[in-house]
Tab-separated table of C-alpha atoms in Angstrom:
chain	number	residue	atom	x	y	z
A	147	UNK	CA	35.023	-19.906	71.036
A	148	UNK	CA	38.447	-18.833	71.535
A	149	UNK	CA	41.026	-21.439	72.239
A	150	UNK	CA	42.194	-22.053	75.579
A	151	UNK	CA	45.698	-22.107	75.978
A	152	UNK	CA	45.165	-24.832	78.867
A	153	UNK	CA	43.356	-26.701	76.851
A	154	UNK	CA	45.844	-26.846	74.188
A	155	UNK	CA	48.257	-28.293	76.761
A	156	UNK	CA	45.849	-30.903	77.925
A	157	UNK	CA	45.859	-31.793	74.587
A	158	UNK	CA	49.047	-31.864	73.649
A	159	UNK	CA	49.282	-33.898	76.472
A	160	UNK	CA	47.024	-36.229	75.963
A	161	UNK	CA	48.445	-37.146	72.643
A	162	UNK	CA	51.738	-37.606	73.892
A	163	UNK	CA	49.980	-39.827	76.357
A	164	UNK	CA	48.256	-42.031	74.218
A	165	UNK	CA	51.354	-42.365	71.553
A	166	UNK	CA	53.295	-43.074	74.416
A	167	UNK	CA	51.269	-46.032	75.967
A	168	UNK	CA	49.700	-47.335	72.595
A	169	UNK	CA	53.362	-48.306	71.898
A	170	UNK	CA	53.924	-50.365	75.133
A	171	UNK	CA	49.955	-51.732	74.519
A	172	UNK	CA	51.359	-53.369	71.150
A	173	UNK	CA	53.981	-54.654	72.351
A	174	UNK	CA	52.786	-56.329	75.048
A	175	UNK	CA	49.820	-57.740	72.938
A	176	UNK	CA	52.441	-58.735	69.697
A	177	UNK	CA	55.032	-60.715	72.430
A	178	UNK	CA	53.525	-63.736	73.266
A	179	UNK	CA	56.467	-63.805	76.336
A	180	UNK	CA	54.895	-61.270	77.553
A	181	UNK	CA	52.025	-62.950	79.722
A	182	UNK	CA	53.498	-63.169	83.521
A	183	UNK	CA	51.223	-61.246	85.722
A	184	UNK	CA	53.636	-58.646	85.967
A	185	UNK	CA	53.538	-57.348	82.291
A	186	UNK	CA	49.232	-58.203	82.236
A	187	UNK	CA	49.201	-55.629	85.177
A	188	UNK	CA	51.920	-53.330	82.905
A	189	UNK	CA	49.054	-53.836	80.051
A	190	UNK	CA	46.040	-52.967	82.032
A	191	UNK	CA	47.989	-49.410	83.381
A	192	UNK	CA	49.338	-49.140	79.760
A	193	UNK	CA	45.186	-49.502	78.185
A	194	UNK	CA	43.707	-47.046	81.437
A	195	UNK	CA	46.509	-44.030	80.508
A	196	UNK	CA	46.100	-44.721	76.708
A	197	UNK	CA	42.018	-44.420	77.112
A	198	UNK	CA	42.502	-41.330	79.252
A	199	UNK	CA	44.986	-39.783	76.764
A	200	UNK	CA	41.828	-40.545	74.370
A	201	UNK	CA	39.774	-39.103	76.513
A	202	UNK	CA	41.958	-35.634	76.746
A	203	UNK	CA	41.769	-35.450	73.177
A	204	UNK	CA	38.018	-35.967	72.747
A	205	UNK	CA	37.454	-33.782	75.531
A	206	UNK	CA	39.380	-30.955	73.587
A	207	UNK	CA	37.186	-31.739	70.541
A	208	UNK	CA	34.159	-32.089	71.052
A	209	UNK	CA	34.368	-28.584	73.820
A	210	UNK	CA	35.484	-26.818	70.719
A	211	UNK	CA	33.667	-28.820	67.669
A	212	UNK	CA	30.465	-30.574	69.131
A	213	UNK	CA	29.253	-28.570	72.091
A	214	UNK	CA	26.364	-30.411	74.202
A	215	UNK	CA	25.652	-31.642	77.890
A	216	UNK	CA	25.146	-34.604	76.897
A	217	UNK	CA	28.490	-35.409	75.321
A	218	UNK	CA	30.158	-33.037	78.038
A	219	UNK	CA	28.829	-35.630	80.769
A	220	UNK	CA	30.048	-38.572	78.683
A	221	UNK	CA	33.671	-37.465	78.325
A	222	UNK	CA	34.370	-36.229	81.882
A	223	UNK	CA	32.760	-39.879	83.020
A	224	UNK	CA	35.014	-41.265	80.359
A	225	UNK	CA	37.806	-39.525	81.523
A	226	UNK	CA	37.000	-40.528	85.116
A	227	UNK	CA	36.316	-43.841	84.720
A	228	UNK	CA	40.168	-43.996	82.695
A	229	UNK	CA	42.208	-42.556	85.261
A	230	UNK	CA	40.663	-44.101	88.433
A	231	UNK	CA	42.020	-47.226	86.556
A	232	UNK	CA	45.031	-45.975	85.963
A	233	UNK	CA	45.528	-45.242	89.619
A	234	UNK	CA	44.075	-48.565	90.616
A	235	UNK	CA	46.280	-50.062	88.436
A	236	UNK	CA	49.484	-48.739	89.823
A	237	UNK	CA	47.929	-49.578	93.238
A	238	UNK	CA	47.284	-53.721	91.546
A	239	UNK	CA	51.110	-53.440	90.532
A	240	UNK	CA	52.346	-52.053	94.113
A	241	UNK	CA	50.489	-55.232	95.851
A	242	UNK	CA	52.029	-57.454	92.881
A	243	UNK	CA	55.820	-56.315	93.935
A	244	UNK	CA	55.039	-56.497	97.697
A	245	UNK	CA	53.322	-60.200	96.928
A	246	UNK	CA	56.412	-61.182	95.156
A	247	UNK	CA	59.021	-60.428	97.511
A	248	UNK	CA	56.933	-61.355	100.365
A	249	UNK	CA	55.511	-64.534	99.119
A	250	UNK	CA	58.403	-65.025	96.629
A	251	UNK	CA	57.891	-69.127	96.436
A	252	UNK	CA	54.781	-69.325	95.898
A	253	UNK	CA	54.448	-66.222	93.564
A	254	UNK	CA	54.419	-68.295	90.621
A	255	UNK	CA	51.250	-70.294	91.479
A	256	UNK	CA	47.947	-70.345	89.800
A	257	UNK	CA	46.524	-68.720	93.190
A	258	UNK	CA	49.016	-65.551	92.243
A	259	UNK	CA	47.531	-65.534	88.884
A	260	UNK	CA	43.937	-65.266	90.218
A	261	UNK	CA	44.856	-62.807	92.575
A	262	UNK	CA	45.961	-60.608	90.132
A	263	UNK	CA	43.081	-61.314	87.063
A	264	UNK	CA	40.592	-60.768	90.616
A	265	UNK	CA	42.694	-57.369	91.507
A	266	UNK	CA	42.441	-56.306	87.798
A	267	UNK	CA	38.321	-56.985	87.273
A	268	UNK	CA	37.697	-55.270	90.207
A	269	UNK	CA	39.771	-51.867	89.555
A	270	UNK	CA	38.144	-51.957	86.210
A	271	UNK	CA	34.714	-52.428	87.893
A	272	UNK	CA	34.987	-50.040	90.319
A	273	UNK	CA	36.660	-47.415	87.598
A	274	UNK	CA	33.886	-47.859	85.556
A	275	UNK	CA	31.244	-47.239	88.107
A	276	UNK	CA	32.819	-44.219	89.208
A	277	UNK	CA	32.909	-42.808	85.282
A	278	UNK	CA	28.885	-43.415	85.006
A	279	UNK	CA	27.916	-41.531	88.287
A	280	UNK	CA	28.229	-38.544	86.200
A	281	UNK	CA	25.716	-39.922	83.515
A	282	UNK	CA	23.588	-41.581	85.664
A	283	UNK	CA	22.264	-38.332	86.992
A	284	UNK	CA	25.379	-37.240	89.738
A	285	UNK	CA	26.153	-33.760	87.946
A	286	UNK	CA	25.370	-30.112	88.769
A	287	UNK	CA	24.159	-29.146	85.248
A	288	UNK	CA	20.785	-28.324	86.556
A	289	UNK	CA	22.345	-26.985	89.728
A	290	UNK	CA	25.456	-24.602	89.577
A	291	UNK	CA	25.303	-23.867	93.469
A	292	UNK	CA	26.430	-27.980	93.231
A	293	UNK	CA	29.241	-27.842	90.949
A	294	UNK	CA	32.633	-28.312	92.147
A	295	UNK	CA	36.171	-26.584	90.260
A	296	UNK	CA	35.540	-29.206	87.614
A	297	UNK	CA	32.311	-28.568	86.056
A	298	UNK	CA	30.631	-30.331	85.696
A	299	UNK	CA	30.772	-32.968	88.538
A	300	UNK	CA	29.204	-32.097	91.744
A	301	UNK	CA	31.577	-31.254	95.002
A	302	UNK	CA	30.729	-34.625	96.877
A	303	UNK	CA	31.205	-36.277	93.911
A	304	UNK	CA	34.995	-34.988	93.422
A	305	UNK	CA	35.213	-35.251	97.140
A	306	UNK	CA	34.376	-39.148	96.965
A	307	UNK	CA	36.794	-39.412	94.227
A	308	UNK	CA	39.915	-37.352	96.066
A	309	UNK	CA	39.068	-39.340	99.401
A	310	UNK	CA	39.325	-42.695	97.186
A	311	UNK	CA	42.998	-41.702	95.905
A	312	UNK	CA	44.102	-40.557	99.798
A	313	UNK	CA	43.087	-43.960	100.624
A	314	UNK	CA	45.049	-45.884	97.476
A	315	UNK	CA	47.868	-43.797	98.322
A	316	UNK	CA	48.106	-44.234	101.715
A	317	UNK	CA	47.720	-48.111	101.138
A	318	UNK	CA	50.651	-47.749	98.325
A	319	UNK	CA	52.749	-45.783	100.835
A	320	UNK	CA	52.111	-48.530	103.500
A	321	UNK	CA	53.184	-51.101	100.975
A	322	UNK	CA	56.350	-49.463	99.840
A	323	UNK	CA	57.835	-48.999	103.185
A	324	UNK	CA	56.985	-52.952	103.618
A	325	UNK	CA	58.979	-53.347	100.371
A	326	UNK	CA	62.046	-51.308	101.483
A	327	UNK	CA	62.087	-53.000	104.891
A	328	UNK	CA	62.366	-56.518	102.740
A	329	UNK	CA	64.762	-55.097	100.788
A	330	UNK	CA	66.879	-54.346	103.651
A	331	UNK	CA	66.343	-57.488	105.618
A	332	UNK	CA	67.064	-59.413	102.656
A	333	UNK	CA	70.544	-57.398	102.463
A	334	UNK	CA	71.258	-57.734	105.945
A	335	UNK	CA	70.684	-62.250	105.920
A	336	UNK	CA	73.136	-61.819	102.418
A	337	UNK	CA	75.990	-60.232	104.727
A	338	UNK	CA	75.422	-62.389	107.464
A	339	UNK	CA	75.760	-65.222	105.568
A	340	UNK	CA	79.049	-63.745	103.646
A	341	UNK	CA	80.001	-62.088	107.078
A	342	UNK	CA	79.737	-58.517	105.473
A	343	UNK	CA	78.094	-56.227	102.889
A	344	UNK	CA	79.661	-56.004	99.919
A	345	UNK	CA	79.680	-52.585	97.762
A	346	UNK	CA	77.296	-53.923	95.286
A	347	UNK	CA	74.801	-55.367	97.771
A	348	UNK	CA	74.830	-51.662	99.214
A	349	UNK	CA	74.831	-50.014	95.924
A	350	UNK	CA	71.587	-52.569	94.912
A	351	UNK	CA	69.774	-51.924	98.025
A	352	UNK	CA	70.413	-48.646	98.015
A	353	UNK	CA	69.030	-48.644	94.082
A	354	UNK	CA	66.123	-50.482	95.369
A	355	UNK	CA	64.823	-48.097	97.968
A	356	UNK	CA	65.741	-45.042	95.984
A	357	UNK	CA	63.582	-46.458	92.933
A	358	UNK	CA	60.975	-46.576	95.317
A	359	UNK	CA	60.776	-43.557	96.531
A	360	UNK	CA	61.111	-41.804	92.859
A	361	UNK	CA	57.978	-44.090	91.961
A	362	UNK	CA	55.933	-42.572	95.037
A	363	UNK	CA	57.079	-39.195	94.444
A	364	UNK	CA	56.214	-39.132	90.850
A	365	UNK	CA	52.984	-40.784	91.704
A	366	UNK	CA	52.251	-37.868	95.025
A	367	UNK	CA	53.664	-34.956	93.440
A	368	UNK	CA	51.089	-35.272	90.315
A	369	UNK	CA	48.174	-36.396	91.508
A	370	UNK	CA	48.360	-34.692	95.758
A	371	UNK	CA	47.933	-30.750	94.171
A	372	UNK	CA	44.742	-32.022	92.055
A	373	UNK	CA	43.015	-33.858	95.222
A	374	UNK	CA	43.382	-31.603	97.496
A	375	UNK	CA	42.488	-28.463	95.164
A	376	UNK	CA	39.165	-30.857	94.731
A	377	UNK	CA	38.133	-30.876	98.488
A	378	UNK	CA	39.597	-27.593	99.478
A	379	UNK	CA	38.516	-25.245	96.079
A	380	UNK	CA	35.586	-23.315	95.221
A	381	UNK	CA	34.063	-23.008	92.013
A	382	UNK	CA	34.252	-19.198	91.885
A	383	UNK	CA	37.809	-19.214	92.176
A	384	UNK	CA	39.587	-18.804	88.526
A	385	UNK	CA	39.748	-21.905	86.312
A	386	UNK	CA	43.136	-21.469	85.985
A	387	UNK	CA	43.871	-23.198	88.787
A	388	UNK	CA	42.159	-26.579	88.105
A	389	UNK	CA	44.053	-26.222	84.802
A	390	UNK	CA	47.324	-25.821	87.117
A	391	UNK	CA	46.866	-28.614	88.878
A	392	UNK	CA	44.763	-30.769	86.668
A	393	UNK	CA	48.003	-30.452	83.659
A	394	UNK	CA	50.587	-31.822	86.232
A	395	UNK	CA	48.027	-34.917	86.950
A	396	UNK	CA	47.906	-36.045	83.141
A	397	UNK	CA	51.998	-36.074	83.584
A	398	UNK	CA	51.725	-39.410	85.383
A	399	UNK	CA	50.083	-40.968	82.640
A	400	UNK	CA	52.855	-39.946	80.470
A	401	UNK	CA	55.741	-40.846	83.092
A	402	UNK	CA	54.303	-44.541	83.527
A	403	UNK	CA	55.333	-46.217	80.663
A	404	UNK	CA	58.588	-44.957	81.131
A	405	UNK	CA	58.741	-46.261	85.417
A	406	UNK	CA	56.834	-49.510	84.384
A	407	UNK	CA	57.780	-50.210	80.758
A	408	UNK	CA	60.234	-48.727	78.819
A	409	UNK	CA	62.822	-49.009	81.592
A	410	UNK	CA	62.194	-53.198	81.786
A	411	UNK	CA	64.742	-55.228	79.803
A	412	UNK	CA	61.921	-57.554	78.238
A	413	UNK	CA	60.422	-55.096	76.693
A	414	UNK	CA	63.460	-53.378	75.368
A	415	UNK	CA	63.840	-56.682	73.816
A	416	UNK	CA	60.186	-56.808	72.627
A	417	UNK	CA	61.086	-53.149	70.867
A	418	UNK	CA	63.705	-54.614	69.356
A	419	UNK	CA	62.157	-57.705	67.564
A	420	UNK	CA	58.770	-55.452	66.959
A	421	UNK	CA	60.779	-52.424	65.044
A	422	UNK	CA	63.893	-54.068	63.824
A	423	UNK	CA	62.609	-57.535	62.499
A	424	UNK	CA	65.284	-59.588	64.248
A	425	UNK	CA	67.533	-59.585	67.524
A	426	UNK	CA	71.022	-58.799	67.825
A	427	UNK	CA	72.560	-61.366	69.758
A	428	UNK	CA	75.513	-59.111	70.800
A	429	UNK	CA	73.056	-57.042	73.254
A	430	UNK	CA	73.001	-58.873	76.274
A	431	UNK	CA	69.676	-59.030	78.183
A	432	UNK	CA	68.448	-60.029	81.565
A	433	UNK	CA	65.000	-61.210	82.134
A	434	UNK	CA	63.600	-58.861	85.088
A	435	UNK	CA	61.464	-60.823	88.126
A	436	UNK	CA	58.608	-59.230	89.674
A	437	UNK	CA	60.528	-58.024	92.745
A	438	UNK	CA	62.430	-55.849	90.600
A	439	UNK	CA	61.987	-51.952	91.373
């Protein structure tokens, strides 16, 4: 078959993804530091986008090498079950930050860790479950009048999986306004106690809130077109619009190592020590807490 210039993308993208999040999957596993519950939640985001870049590549493959149902069933429910735990893990790391600053001393507590391993086994379970509906018998390839825009999952399948990512980001929205309200109260007891807000409190806050709302805007903008083309598409219309809105949707795989990772000040270290072989003193480094957005 000809090549598919959409499919081309998706894979280009999905290498990019994978390259991009095996590196922050190393580190985390080389850096014994590296084991707070905020950098096990970093891992388990980093491991669901580097499977589904995996999955973006195999897909590509095997359409174009090894064609067969069987192994077309396998890699959509692989590529299922790998991005519904990506998104559950960015919705584990949104109740980590909220836990933090709301529950800041007692975060550090063996109950926290629980919470968090608990959080993590369940988005896995659930993400996994989700990927074998499609092999377990939930497909339309014995009835096309089922099929929804992406073949070849049924339309109350990909309606069950669109209403589950309204819901986590509805709860994530919910969560990040409670964040930004801390964040502001928290400002507003500083310049009480110093009898006024300085420019850098302002200029933090201010950081704060508008980190925020870049990570929920990253997060809406590629994943909302997808969903909703899910409930409100039909499977006659062109492919090329799944591809249209499916391509943006793989972006946020490749943007979250760069929100969750890259961008923290441990792991720049971590780089450091893992490429250069030693760490210069001279670069100064703060060690990030939880609450940090």
């Amino acid at each position: 078959a000809a090549l598919n210039p959409w499919d081309v993308m998706l894979c280009v993208s999905g290498t990019a993804i994978a390259c991009e999040n095996a590196l922050v999957v190393a580190i985390i596993c080389y850096s014994p530091a590296l084991r707070t519950p905020m950098f096990v939640l970093v891992g388990s985001l980093a491991t669901a986008d580097l499977l589904a870049g995996l999955g973006l590549i195999l897909n590509f493959v095997f359409q174009y090498v090894i064609r067969s149902e069987t192994v077309s069933l396998l890699t959509v429910g692989f590529l299922v079950a790998s991005f519904a735990a990506s998104v559950s893990s960015l919705l584990a790391i949104t109740v980590d930050r909220y836990l933090s600053l709301y529950n800041a001393l007692t975060y550090y507590s063996e109950r926290t860790v629980l919470c968090i391993h608990t959080m993590l086994a369940g988005a896995w379970g659930v993400s996994l479950c989700l990927g074998l509906l499609p092999v377990l018998g939930w497909n339309c390839l014995h009835d096309r009048t089922a099929c929804s825009v992406v073949r070849p999952l049924t339309k109350s399948n990909v309606t069950l999986l669109s209403a589950s990512f309204f819901l986590i980001f509805l709860i994530m929205l919910h969560l990040y306004i409670e964040i930004c309200k801390i964040v502001c109260r928290h400002a507003h007891q500083i310049a009480l106690q110093q009898h006024f807000l300085t420019a850098s409190h302002y200029v933090a806050t201010k950081k704060g809130v508008s980190t925020l709302a870049i990570i929920l805007g990253t997060f809406g903008a590629s994943w909302l077109p997808f969903a909703i083309y899910c409930v409100v598409g039909d499977p006659d219309y062109p492919s090329v619009y799944t591809y249209a809105t499916l391509l943006p949707a793989t972006y946020n795989s490749m943007i979250n190592p760069i929100i969750y990772a890259y961008r923290n000040q441990e792991i720049q270290r971590c780089m450091w020590v893992l490429f250069c072989g030693c760490f210069q003193a001279k670069v100064s480094f703060r060690s990030r807490s939880p609450s940090d957005v």
